[in-house]
Coordinates of C-alpha atoms in Angstrom, one line a residue:
M1 CA 0.0 0.0 0.0
T2 CA 1.2 3.5 -0.8
G3 CA 1.0 6.6 1.3
A4 CA 0.7 4.7 4.7
A5 CA 3.3 5.2 7.4
P6 CA 5.3 2.2 8.0
T7 CA 4.7 0.4 11.4
R8 CA 7.3 -1.2 13.7
S9 CA 6.8 -4.6 15.3
P10 CA 7.7 -5.3 18.9
A11 CA 10.7 -7.1 17.7
D12 CA 11.9 -4.1 16.1
P13 CA 15.6 -3.9 17.0
D14 CA 15.4 -0.2 17.3
R15 CA 13.0 -0.4 20.3
R16 CA 15.1 -2.8 22.5
L17 CA 16.7 -1.6 25.8
P18 CA 20.4 -0.9 25.9
D19 CA 21.2 -4.1 27.8
Q20 CA 19.0 -6.1 25.4
V21 CA 21.1 -4.9 22.6
T22 CA 24.2 -6.5 24.1
M23 CA 22.9 -9.6 26.2
G24 CA 19.5 -10.5 24.9
L25 CA 16.1 -10.4 26.4
L26 CA 16.1 -13.7 28.4
P27 CA 19.4 -13.1 30.1
Y28 CA 18.4 -9.6 31.0
L29 CA 15.1 -10.7 32.7
T30 CA 17.0 -13.4 34.6
S31 CA 19.6 -10.9 36.0
H32 CA 17.0 -8.2 36.8
A33 CA 14.1 -10.4 38.1
M34 CA 14.3 -8.9 41.7
D35 CA 13.6 -5.3 42.5
E36 CA 16.2 -3.3 44.4
D37 CA 13.9 -3.1 47.5
Y38 CA 13.5 -6.8 47.6
A39 CA 17.2 -7.2 47.4
V40 CA 17.7 -5.0 50.4
A41 CA 15.1 -7.0 52.5
A42 CA 16.8 -10.2 51.4
R43 CA 20.2 -9.1 52.5
R44 CA 18.7 -8.0 56.0
R45 CA 17.1 -11.5 56.5
S46 CA 20.4 -13.1 55.6
D47 CA 22.2 -11.0 58.3
D48 CA 19.6 -12.0 60.9
T49 CA 20.0 -15.7 60.0
T50 CA 23.8 -15.6 60.4
G51 CA 23.5 -13.9 63.9
S52 CA 25.4 -10.8 63.1
P53 CA 23.3 -7.8 64.4
P54 CA 23.0 -4.9 62.2
P55 CA 25.1 -1.9 63.0
R56 CA 23.6 0.3 65.6
R57 CA 24.1 4.0 66.2
R58 CA 26.0 4.8 69.3
R59 CA 23.9 7.0 71.6
R60 CA 25.6 9.9 73.3
V61 CA 25.0 10.5 77.1
G62 CA 25.0 14.2 76.9
R63 CA 25.8 16.8 79.5
Y64 CA 22.8 16.1 81.8
G65 CA 23.4 12.4 81.8
A66 CA 27.0 12.8 82.7
A67 CA 26.1 15.1 85.5
A68 CA 23.6 12.6 86.9
L69 CA 26.1 9.8 86.7
A70 CA 28.7 11.9 88.5
V71 CA 26.2 12.7 91.3
F72 CA 25.2 9.0 91.7
A73 CA 28.9 8.0 91.9
L74 CA 29.5 10.6 94.5
L75 CA 26.6 9.4 96.6
A76 CA 27.7 5.8 96.3
V77 CA 31.3 6.6 97.4
T78 CA 30.0 8.7 100.4
A79 CA 27.6 6.0 101.5
A80 CA 30.4 3.3 101.4
A81 CA 32.8 5.5 103.3
Q82 CA 30.1 6.3 106.0
T83 CA 29.2 2.6 106.3
A84 CA 32.9 1.7 106.8
R85 CA 33.3 4.4 109.4
N86 CA 30.2 3.3 111.3
S87 CA 31.3 -0.3 111.3
S88 CA 34.7 0.6 112.7
T89 CA 33.1 2.8 115.4
D90 CA 30.7 0.1 116.5
E91 CA 33.5 -2.5 116.7
Q92 CA 35.6 -0.1 118.9
E93 CA 32.6 0.6 121.1
R94 CA 32.0 -3.1 121.6
R95 CA 35.6 -3.7 122.5
D96 CA 35.5 -0.9 125.0
L97 CA 32.3 -2.2 126.6
V98 CA 33.7 -5.7 127.0
Q99 CA 36.8 -4.3 128.6
Q100 CA 34.8 -2.2 131.0
I101 CA 32.7 -5.2 132.0
G102 CA 35.8 -7.2 132.7
E103 CA 37.3 -4.4 134.8
R104 CA 34.0 -4.1 136.8
K105 CA 33.9 -7.8 137.4
A106 CA 37.4 -7.8 138.8
V107 CA 36.6 -4.9 141.1
V108 CA 33.5 -6.7 142.4
A109 CA 35.5 -9.8 143.0
Q110 CA 38.1 -7.8 145.0
D111 CA 35.4 -6.1 147.0
R112 CA 33.8 -9.5 147.9
A113 CA 37.1 -11.0 148.9
R114 CA 37.8 -7.9 151.1
I115 CA 34.3 -8.2 152.7
D116 CA 34.9 -11.8 153.5
K117 CA 38.2 -11.0 155.1
L118 CA 36.7 -8.2 157.2
R119 CA 33.8 -10.4 158.3
D120 CA 36.3 -13.1 159.5
L121 CA 38.4 -10.5 161.2
T122 CA 35.3 -9.1 163.0
D123 CA 34.3 -12.5 164.2
E124 CA 37.8 -13.1 165.5
L125 CA 37.9 -9.8 167.3
E126 CA 34.5 -10.4 168.9
A127 CA 35.5 -13.8 170.1
D128 CA 38.8 -12.5 171.5
R129 CA 36.9 -9.6 173.2
L130 CA 34.5 -12.1 174.8
R131 CA 37.2 -14.4 176.0
S132 CA 39.5 -11.6 177.4
D133 CA 36.6 -9.8 179.2
N134 CA 35.8 -11.5 182.5
T135 CA 32.3 -10.1 182.6
T136 CA 31.5 -11.5 179.1
A137 CA 33.2 -14.9 179.3
G138 CA 30.1 -16.5 180.9
I139 CA 27.9 -15.0 178.1
F140 CA 30.1 -16.4 175.4
N141 CA 30.1 -19.9 177.0
R142 CA 26.3 -19.7 177.4
L143 CA 25.9 -18.7 173.7
R144 CA 27.9 -21.8 172.7
L145 CA 25.8 -24.0 174.9
L146 CA 22.6 -22.6 173.5
E147 CA 23.8 -23.2 170.0
M148 CA 24.5 -26.8 170.8
R149 CA 21.2 -27.3 172.5
N150 CA 19.3 -25.7 169.6
G151 CA 21.2 -28.0 167.2
N152 CA 22.7 -25.2 165.0
V153 CA 26.3 -26.4 165.4
A154 CA 27.9 -29.8 165.0
V155 CA 28.7 -31.6 168.3
R156 CA 30.9 -34.6 169.2
G157 CA 30.8 -36.9 172.2
P158 CA 29.9 -40.3 173.6
G159 CA 26.4 -41.7 173.6
V160 CA 24.3 -44.5 172.1
R161 CA 23.4 -45.7 168.6
V162 CA 19.9 -47.2 168.1
V163 CA 19.0 -49.0 164.9
V164 CA 15.3 -49.9 164.2
D165 CA 13.6 -51.5 161.2
D166 CA 10.4 -53.0 159.9
A167 CA 9.3 -56.5 161.0
E168 CA 9.5 -59.5 158.7
G169 CA 6.6 -59.5 156.3
A170 CA 6.1 -55.7 156.4
A171 CA 5.8 -55.6 152.6
N172 CA 2.4 -57.3 152.8
D173 CA 1.2 -55.8 156.1
E174 CA 1.6 -52.1 157.0
R175 CA 1.1 -52.8 160.7
L176 CA 4.5 -54.4 160.7
R177 CA 6.3 -51.2 159.6
V178 CA 8.0 -48.6 161.6
L179 CA 5.7 -45.5 161.9
D180 CA 6.5 -41.9 162.4
T181 CA 4.9 -42.2 165.9
D182 CA 7.4 -45.0 166.8
L183 CA 10.3 -42.7 165.9
Q184 CA 8.7 -39.9 168.0
H185 CA 8.5 -42.2 171.0
L186 CA 12.1 -43.2 170.5
A187 CA 13.4 -39.7 170.4
N188 CA 11.3 -38.5 173.3
G189 CA 12.5 -41.4 175.4
L190 CA 16.1 -40.6 174.7
W191 CA 15.6 -36.9 175.5
E192 CA 14.0 -38.0 178.8
A193 CA 16.9 -40.4 179.5
G194 CA 19.3 -37.5 179.4
A195 CA 20.4 -37.2 175.7
E196 CA 21.9 -33.8 174.9
A197 CA 21.8 -34.1 171.1
I198 CA 19.9 -36.5 168.8
A199 CA 20.1 -37.1 165.0
I200 CA 18.0 -39.6 162.9
N201 CA 19.7 -40.8 159.7
G202 CA 22.0 -37.7 159.9
Q203 CA 19.1 -35.2 160.4
R204 CA 19.7 -33.2 163.6
L205 CA 16.7 -32.8 165.8
T206 CA 15.9 -29.2 167.1
N207 CA 13.0 -27.6 168.9
T208 CA 11.4 -27.0 165.4
S209 CA 12.0 -30.5 164.0
A210 CA 9.0 -32.6 162.9
I211 CA 8.9 -36.4 162.5
R212 CA 6.0 -37.3 160.3
H213 CA 4.8 -39.5 157.4
A214 CA 4.7 -38.0 153.9
G215 CA 3.1 -40.5 151.6
S216 CA 4.9 -43.8 152.1
V217 CA 8.1 -42.4 153.7
I218 CA 9.0 -40.8 157.0
T219 CA 10.5 -37.3 156.9
V220 CA 12.6 -35.4 159.4
N221 CA 13.2 -31.7 158.9
F222 CA 11.3 -32.2 155.6
Q223 CA 13.9 -34.7 154.4
S224 CA 12.8 -38.2 153.4
L225 CA 14.4 -41.1 155.3
S226 CA 15.1 -44.6 154.2
R227 CA 15.1 -47.7 156.4
P228 CA 16.7 -48.9 158.5
Y229 CA 16.5 -45.9 160.8
T230 CA 19.6 -45.0 162.8
V231 CA 19.2 -42.8 165.8
Q232 CA 22.3 -41.3 167.4
A233 CA 22.1 -39.7 170.8
I234 CA 25.0 -38.0 172.6
G235 CA 24.9 -38.3 176.4
N236 CA 26.3 -40.4 179.2
P237 CA 26.8 -43.9 177.7
D238 CA 26.7 -45.5 181.2
T239 CA 23.3 -44.3 182.1
L240 CA 21.4 -43.7 178.8
P241 CA 20.4 -47.3 178.1
A242 CA 19.1 -48.1 181.6
R243 CA 17.3 -44.8 181.9
F244 CA 15.7 -45.1 178.5
A245 CA 14.3 -48.6 179.4
E246 CA 12.7 -47.0 182.4
T247 CA 10.8 -44.3 180.4
T248 CA 7.3 -44.8 179.0
S249 CA 8.7 -44.5 175.5
G250 CA 11.3 -47.2 176.3
R251 CA 8.6 -49.6 177.5
T252 CA 6.5 -48.9 174.4
W253 CA 9.4 -49.9 172.2
L254 CA 10.0 -53.1 174.1
D255 CA 6.3 -54.0 173.6
L256 CA 6.7 -53.2 169.8
Q257 CA 9.7 -55.5 169.6
R258 CA 8.1 -58.3 171.5
E259 CA 4.5 -58.2 170.1
I260 CA 5.0 -56.9 166.5
G261 CA 8.5 -58.0 165.8
L262 CA 10.1 -54.6 165.0
E263 CA 13.8 -54.8 164.9
F264 CA 15.5 -52.9 167.7
S265 CA 19.2 -52.8 168.7
L266 CA 21.0 -50.4 171.1
R267 CA 24.7 -50.1 171.8
T268 CA 27.0 -47.6 173.4
V269 CA 29.5 -45.5 171.4
R270 CA 32.6 -43.8 172.9
S271 CA 32.7 -41.0 170.3
M272 CA 30.4 -39.8 167.6
T273 CA 29.7 -36.6 165.6
L274 CA 26.3 -35.1 164.9
P275 CA 25.9 -32.5 162.2
G276 CA 24.3 -29.1 162.8
A277 CA 20.9 -28.3 161.6
P278 CA 20.4 -25.4 159.1
V279 CA 19.5 -22.2 160.8
R280 CA 15.9 -21.2 160.0
D281 CA 14.8 -17.6 159.8
L282 CA 12.2 -16.6 162.4
R283 CA 9.1 -15.1 160.7
F284 CA 6.9 -14.3 163.7
A285 CA 9.1 -14.2 166.8
V286 CA 10.7 -10.8 167.7
P287 CA 12.7 -9.8 170.8
D288 CA 10.8 -8.6 173.8
Q289 CA 12.1 -5.2 174.6
T290 CA 10.5 -5.1 178.0
S291 CA 11.9 -8.4 179.3
D292 CA 15.1 -8.9 181.2
R293 CA 18.0 -9.0 178.7
R294 CA 20.1 -11.4 180.8
L295 CA 20.4 -14.9 179.3
P296 CA 18.8 -17.7 181.3

């Protein structure tokens, strides 16, 4: 046809891209199949998979941050120094207190020792004064005699020893046992016979002693006794046995021995020692200010 403008087909070599001119269409599409943005994302995922973090920008502290850090560091150092100083002060105070306690204990021990020495010296001076003064010698002797009679001091001398015990078969019959009243009769008979000091199983009898039953045992001075019962009496060994047998209590014991079968043995002793009873504080008795002050 004439007069029509010529048309170009898509395969016209003049319309191809520059790379197509040199490498062809298929190789070009293959090499440029991924967009640039997709390539960047692919490289980022590859870095995350391998574990290497992406580079980060380093943040600057700034003037205010540096000032805050400096103030915090100053406070921390001050607190540490104060804590160390307080710890050292507390330890020193504790050592000083321990030293003061030790010194006070030593002073108290010295004072107590001095008091004991002064008390012993006072007793010696009083005794020497009573012995050297003719007017008070009798008072001193009377005081010693009263202490012995009251049972507050230990005494030694001749006398008799009496041992009593239950009768055979007492485990099955209480009537065959020694009772508190039996020991009371024995002690009263010895006092009546002329005994000057008596002790039962080592318990000294005084004017306030009690012989009684407490449950299944006999007690003297609130101390439990165990059988056999040993009664020691200081007195004239030549007259005590005979005079005891003549008393009512002595005859009672002879009947107990003959009729019930209680064991009873008495023998004289040339020397024995009886302990002193503990001194009891008087709770109701007070000195009579109107009475004669002379000792009996």
